[in-house]
CSV table of C-alpha atoms in Angstrom, one decimal:
chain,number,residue,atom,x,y,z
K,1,UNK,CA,62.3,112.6,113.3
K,2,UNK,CA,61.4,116.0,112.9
K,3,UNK,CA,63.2,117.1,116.2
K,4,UNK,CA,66.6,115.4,114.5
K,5,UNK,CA,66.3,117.1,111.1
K,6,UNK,CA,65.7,120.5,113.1
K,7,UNK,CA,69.2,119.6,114.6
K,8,UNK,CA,71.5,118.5,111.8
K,9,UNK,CA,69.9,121.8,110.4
K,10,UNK,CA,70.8,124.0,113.2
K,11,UNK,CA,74.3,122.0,113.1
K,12,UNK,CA,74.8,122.8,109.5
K,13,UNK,CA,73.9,126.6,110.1
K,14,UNK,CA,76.2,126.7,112.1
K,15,UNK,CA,79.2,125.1,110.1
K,16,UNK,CA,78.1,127.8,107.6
K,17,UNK,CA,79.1,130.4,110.2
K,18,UNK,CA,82.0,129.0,111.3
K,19,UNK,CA,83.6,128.7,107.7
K,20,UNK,CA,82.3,132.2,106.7
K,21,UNK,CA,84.5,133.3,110.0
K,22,UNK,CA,87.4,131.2,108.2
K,23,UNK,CA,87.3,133.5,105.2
K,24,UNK,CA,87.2,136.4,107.3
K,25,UNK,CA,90.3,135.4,109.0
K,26,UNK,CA,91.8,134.6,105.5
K,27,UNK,CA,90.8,138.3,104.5
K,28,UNK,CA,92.2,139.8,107.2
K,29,UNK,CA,95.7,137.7,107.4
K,30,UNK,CA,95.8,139.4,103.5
K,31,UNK,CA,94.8,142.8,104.4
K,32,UNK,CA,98.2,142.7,107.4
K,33,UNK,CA,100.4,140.9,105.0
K,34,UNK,CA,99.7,143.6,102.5
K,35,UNK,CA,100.0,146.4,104.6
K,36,UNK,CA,102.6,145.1,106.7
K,37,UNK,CA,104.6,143.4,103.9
K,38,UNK,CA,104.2,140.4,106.3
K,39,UNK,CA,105.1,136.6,104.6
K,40,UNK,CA,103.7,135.2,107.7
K,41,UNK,CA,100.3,136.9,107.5
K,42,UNK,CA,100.3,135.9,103.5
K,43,UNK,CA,101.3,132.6,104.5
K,44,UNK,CA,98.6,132.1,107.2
K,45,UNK,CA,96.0,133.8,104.5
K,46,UNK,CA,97.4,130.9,101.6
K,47,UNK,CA,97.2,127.9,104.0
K,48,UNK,CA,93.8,128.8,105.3
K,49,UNK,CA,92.4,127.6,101.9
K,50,UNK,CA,92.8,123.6,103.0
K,51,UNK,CA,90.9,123.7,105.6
K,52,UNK,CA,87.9,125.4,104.8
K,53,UNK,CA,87.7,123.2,101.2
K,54,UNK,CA,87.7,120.1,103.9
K,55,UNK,CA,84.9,121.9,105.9
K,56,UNK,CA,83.1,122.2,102.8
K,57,UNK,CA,83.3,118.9,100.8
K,58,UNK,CA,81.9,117.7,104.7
K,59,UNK,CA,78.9,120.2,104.7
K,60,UNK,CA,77.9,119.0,101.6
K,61,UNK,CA,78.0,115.7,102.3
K,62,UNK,CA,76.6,116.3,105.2
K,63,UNK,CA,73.7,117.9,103.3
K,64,UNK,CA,73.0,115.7,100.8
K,65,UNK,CA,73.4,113.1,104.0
K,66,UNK,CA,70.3,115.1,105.7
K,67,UNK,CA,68.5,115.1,102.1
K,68,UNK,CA,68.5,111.4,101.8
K,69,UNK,CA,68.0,109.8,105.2
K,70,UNK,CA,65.1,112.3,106.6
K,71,UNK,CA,62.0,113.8,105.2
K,72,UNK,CA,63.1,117.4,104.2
K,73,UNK,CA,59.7,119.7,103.4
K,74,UNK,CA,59.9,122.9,101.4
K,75,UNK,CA,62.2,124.8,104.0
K,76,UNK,CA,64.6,121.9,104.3
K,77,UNK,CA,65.2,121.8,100.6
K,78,UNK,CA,65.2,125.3,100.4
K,79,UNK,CA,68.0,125.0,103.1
K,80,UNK,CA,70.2,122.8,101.9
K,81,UNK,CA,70.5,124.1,98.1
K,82,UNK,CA,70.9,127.8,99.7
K,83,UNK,CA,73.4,126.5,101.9
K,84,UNK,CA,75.3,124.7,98.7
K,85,UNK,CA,75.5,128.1,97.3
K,86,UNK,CA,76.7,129.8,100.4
K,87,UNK,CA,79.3,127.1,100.8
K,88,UNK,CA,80.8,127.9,97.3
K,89,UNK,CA,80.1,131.9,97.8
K,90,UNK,CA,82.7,131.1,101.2
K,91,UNK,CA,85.2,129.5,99.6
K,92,UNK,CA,85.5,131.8,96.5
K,93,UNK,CA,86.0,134.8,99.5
K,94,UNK,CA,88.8,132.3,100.9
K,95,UNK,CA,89.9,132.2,97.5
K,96,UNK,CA,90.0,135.6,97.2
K,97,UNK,CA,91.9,136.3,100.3
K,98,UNK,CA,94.9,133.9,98.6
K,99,UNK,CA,94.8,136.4,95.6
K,100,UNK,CA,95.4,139.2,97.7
K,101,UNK,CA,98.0,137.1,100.1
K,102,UNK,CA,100.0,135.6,96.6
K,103,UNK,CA,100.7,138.8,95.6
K,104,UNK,CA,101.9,140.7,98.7
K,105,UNK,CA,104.6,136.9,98.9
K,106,UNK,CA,105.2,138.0,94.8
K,107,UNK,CA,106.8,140.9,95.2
K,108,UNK,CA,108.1,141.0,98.6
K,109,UNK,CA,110.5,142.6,100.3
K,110,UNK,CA,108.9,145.5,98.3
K,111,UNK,CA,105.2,146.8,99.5
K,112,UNK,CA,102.7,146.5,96.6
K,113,UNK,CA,100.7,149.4,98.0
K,114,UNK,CA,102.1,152.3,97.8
K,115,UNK,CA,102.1,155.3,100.5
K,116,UNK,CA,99.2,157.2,98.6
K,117,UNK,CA,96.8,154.5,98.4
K,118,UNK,CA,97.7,153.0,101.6
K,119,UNK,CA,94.7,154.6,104.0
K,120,UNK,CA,92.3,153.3,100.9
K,121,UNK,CA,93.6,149.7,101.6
K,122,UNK,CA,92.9,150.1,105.1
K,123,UNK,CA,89.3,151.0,104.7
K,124,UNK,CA,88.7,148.4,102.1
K,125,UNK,CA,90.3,146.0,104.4
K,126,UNK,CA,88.2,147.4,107.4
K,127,UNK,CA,84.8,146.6,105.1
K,128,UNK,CA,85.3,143.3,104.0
K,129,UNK,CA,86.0,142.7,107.4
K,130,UNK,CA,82.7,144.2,108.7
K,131,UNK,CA,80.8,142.8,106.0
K,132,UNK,CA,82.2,138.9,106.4
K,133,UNK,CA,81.2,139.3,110.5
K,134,UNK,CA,78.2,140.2,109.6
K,135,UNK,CA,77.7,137.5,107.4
K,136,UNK,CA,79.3,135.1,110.1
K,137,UNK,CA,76.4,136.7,112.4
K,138,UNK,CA,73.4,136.5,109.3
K,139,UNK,CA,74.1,132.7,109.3
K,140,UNK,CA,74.7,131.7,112.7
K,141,UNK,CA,70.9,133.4,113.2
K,142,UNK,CA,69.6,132.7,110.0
K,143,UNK,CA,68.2,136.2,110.0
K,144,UNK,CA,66.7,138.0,107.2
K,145,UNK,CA,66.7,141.2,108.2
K,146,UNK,CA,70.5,141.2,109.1
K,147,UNK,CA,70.7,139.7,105.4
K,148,UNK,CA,68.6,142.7,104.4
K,149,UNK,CA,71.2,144.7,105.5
K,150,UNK,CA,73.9,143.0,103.8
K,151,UNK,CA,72.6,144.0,100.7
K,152,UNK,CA,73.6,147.5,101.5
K,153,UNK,CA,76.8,146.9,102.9
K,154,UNK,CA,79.2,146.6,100.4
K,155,UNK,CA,78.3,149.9,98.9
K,156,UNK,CA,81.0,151.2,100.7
K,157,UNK,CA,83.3,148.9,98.7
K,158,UNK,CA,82.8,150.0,96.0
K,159,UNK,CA,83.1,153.7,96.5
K,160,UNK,CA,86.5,153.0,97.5
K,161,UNK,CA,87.1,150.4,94.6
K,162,UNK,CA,86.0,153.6,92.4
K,163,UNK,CA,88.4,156.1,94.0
K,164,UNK,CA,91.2,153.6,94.1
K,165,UNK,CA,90.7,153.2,90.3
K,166,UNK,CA,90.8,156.6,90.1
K,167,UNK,CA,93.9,157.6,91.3
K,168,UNK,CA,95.5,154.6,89.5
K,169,UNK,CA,94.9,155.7,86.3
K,170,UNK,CA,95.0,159.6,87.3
K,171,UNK,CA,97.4,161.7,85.1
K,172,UNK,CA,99.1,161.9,88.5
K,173,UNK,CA,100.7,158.2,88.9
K,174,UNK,CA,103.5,158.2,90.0
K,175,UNK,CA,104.4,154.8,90.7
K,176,UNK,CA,104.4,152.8,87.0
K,177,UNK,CA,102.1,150.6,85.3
K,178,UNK,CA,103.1,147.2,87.2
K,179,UNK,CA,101.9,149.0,90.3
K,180,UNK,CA,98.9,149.9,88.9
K,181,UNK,CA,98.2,146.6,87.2
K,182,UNK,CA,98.5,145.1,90.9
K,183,UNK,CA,96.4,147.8,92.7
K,184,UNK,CA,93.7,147.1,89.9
K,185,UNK,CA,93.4,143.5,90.8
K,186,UNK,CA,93.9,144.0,94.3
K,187,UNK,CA,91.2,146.5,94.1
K,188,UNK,CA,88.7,143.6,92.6
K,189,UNK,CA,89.7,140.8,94.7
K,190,UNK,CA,88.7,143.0,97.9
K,191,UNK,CA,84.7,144.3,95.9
K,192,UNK,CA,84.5,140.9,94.7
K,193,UNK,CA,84.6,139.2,98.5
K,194,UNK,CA,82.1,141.8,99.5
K,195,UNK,CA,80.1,140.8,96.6
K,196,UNK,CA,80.0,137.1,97.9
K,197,UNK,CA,78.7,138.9,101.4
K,198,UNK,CA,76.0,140.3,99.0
K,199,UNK,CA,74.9,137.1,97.7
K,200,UNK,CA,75.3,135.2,101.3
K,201,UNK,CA,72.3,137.6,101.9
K,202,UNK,CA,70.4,137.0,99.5
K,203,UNK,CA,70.5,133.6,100.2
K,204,UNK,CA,69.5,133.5,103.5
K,205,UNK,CA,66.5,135.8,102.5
K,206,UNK,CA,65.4,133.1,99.8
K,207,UNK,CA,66.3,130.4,102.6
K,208,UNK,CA,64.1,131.6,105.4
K,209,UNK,CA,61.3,133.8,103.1
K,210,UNK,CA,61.0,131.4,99.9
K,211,UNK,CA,61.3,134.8,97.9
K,212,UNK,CA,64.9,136.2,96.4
K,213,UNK,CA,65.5,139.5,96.5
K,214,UNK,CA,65.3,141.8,93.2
């Protein structure tokens, strides 16, 4: 019995990687369609969504499956509820990646990021794409010091997310207020899907510890 449960857990770890990699994708498929001014990149990014909210009404029913059939001890259950909350922290960073995607689609043929801001895009692209393979990584493994250092690793985001909102509302804009109002939200869309990395760690710390992080 014990040998199974170890199993559908190991299973279920491993779903939670391969749906965190799904959001990555999404993130990424946003990031080109917005630098690109790419529909099919935004359109690959929006349609993503589907499948990962099938992969995750499945994990939890395969969860609550596992909670009701077997004899789950502390770990188990600590398992399974931290996995709930990774599941909906990996589908807001899906989500996220569509709010990016929608608006590149909402005003294109024109670019929404304009030529000054364009290498701070990059870069912000670039971490939430380091940070969501790290988090693919952190949950294949289960690892709490690679969670550790997840902790850590959107502080990079935000640094950017601070000097983008800085030249925004500089006294040197140049580019109006609907392209501000745009690079504000894009700007927040990108810290807050590092912030769900953040959390991922943090769960799998409490998972495999018993303790949460301060």
């Amino acid at each position: 019995m014990r040998t199974r449960l170890d199993e559908n857990m190991e299973r279920l770890s491993g779903e939670l990687a391969q749906m965190c990699a799904a959001s990555e994708t999404a993130m990424s498929d946003a990031t080109e369609a917005l630098l690109d001014v790419s529909l099919a990149a935004a359109e690959r990014a929006i349609g993503s969504t589907d499948e990962l909210d099938r992969a995750a009404a499945e994990w939890e029913r395969s969860a609550f499956s596992l909670l009701a059939l077997q004899s789950p001890v502390a770990y188990d259950l600590r398992f399974v509820v931290g996995g709930l909350r990774v599941v909906a922290d990996v589908q807001r960073m899906g989500g996220l990646a569509v709010h990016v995607a929608k608006i590149t689609r909402l005003r294109h043929p024109d670019h929404v990021v304009p030529e000054v801001v364009r290498d701070l895009f990059t870069r912000m692209g670039e971490v939430a794409d380091r940070q969501a393979a790290e988090s693919v990584e952190t949950l294949r493994q289960l690892d709490p010091e690679r969670a550790e250092a997840l902790l850590h690793g959107d502080e990079a985001m935000d640094e950017l997310h601070a000097e983008l909102l800085a030249t925004a509302q500089s006294e040197e804009w140049r580019y109006g207020v609907q392209a501000a109002v745009d690079l504000t939200l894009l700007g927040r869309f990108y810290e807050r899907f590092c912030d769900h990395t953040v959390e991922i760690g943090r769960r799998v710390i409490w998972i495999e510890t018993g303790v949460a992080p301060s």
